Coordinates of C-alpha atoms in Angstrom, one line a residue:
X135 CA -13.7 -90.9 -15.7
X136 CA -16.9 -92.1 -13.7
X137 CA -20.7 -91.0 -12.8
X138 CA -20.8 -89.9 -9.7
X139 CA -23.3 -89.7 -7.0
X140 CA -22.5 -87.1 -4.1
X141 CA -23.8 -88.0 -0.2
X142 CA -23.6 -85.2 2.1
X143 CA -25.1 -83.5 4.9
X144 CA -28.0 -80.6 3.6
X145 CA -30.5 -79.0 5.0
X146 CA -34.0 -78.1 3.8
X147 CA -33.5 -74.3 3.5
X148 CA -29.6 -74.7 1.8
X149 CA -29.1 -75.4 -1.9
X150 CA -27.0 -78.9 -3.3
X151 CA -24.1 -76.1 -4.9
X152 CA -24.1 -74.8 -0.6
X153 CA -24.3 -78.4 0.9
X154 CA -22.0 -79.6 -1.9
X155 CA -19.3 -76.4 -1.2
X156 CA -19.9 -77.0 2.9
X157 CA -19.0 -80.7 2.4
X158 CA -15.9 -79.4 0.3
X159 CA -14.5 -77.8 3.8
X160 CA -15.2 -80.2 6.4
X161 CA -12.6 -81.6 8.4
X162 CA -12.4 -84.9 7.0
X163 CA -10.2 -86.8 9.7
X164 CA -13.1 -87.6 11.8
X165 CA -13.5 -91.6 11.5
X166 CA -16.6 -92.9 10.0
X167 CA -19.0 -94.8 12.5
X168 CA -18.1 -98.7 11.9
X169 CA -21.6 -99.9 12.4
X170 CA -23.1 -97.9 10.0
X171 CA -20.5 -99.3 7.7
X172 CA -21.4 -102.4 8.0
X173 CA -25.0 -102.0 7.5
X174 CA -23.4 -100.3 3.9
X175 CA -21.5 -103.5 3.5
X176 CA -24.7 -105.3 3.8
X177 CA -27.3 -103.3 1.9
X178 CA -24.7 -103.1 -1.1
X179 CA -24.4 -106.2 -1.1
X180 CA -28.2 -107.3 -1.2
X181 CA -27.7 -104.9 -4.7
X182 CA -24.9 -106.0 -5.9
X183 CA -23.7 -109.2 -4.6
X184 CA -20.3 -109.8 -3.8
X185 CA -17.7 -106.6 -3.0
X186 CA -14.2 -106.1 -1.8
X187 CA -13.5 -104.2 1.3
X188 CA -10.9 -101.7 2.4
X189 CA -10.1 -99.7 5.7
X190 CA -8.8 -96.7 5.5
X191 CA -7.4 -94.0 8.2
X192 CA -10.4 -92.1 7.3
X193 CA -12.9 -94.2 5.3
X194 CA -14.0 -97.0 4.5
X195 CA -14.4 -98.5 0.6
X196 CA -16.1 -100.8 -1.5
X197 CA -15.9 -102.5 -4.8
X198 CA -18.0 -104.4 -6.8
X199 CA -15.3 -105.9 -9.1
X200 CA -17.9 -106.9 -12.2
X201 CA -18.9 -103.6 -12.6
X202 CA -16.5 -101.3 -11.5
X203 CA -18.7 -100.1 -8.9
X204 CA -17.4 -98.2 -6.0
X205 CA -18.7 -97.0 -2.5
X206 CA -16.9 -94.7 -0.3
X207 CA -17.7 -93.7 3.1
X208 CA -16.4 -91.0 5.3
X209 CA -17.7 -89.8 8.4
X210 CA -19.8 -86.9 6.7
X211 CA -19.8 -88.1 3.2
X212 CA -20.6 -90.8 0.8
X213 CA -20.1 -91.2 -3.1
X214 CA -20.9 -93.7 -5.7
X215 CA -18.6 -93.6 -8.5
X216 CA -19.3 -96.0 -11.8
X217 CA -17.2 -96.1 -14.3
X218 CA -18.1 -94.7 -17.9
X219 CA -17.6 -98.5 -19.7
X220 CA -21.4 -99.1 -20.4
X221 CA -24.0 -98.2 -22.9
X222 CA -27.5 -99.6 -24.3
X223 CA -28.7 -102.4 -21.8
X224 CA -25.8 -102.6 -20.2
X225 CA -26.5 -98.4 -19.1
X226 CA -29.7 -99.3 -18.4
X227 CA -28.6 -102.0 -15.8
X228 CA -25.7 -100.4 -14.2
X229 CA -28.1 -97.4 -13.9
X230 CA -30.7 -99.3 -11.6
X231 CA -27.7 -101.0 -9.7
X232 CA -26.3 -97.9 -9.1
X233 CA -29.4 -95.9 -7.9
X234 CA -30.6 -98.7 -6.0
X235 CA -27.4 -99.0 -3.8
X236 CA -27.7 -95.2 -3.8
X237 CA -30.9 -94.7 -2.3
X238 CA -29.5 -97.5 0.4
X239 CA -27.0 -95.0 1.5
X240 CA -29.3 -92.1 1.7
X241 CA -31.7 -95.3 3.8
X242 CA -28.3 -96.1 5.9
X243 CA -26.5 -92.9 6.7
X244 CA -29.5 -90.5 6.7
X245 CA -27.0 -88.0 4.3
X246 CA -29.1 -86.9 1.2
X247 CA -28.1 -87.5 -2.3
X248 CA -27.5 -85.7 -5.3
X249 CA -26.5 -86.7 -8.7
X250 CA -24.2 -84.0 -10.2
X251 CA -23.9 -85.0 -14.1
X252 CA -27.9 -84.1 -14.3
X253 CA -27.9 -81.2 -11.5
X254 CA -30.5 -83.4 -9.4
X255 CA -31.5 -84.8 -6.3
X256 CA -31.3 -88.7 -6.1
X257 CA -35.1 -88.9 -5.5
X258 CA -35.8 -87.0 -9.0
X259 CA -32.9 -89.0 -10.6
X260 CA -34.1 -92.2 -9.7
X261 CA -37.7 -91.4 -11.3
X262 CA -35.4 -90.6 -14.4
X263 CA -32.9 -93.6 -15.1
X264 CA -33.5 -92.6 -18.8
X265 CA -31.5 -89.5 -18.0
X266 CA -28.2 -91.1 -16.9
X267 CA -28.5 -93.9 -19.1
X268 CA -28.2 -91.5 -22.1
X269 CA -24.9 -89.6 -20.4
X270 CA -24.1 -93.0 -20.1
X271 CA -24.7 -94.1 -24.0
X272 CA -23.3 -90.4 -24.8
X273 CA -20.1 -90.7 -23.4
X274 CA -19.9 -94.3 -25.1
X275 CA -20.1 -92.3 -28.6
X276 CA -17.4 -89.6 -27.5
X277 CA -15.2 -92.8 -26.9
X278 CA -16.1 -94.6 -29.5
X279 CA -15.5 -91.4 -32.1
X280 CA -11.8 -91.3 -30.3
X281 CA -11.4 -95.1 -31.1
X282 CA -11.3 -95.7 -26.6
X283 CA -13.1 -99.4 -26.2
X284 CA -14.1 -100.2 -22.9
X285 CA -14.2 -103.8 -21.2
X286 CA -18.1 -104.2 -22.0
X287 CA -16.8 -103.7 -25.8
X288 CA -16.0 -107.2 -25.5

């Protein structure tokens, strides 16, 4: 279970639920362009420090191993995926990390993003952190009431 933001290719006149449904039926064999990937590899680093990199047929993939953030990058898509193990401070932190390094990829690959757990655009999101921080600190309670820990229990 993760927060996910969503990269994908949208036009003014169409709505995120089109753009979002469009990106669901593109052909998704196409190779991403390398160059732009490593400009990712470098802008997530200056956020995050040091990731770990993997090729694959069809995209390319990072992870930041101390938080559990992730970066994927196809040729028409991108998405940001952070896993639910943070609350309090912590949420508040892994929040700015992970909208930072998000509006890198919309900087980088010119694809828009969109933050589906509160129904927004990345630009209003990111003027919100308070939102995701508390579905953040809410899914720490529906854990906590089913006695799951996470590693920032610790």
């Amino acid at each position: 279970m993760s927060y996910d933001l969503i990269f994908v290719p949208r036009s003014d006149d169409q709505s995120w639920d089109d753009a979002l449904e469009a990106a669901e039926g593109a052909d998704t064999d196409e190779r991403p362009g390398a160059e732009t990937w490593a400009r990712l590899v470098v802008a997530a680093r200056q956020v995050l420090g040091e990731v770990s990199l993997f090729e694959g047929a069809h995209n390319y993939e990072l992870t930041h191993e101390p938080t559990g953030i992730q970066l994927s990058y196809y040729a028409e898509e991108a998405g940001i995926r952070v896993p639910y193990w943070y609350r309090g401070g912590d949420a508040q932190a892994i929040v700015t990390a992970m909208y930072r390094l998000g509006e890198a990829v919309q900087a980088v690959t010119g694809l828009p993003g969109y933050d589906p757990q509160l129904e927004l655009p990345l630009s209003d999101a990111v003027a919100q952190p308070e939102l995701a921080v508390r579905v953040f600190n809410d899914v720490a309670a529906s854990f906590a009431e089913r006695g799951i820990s996470s590693p920032s229990d610790g």
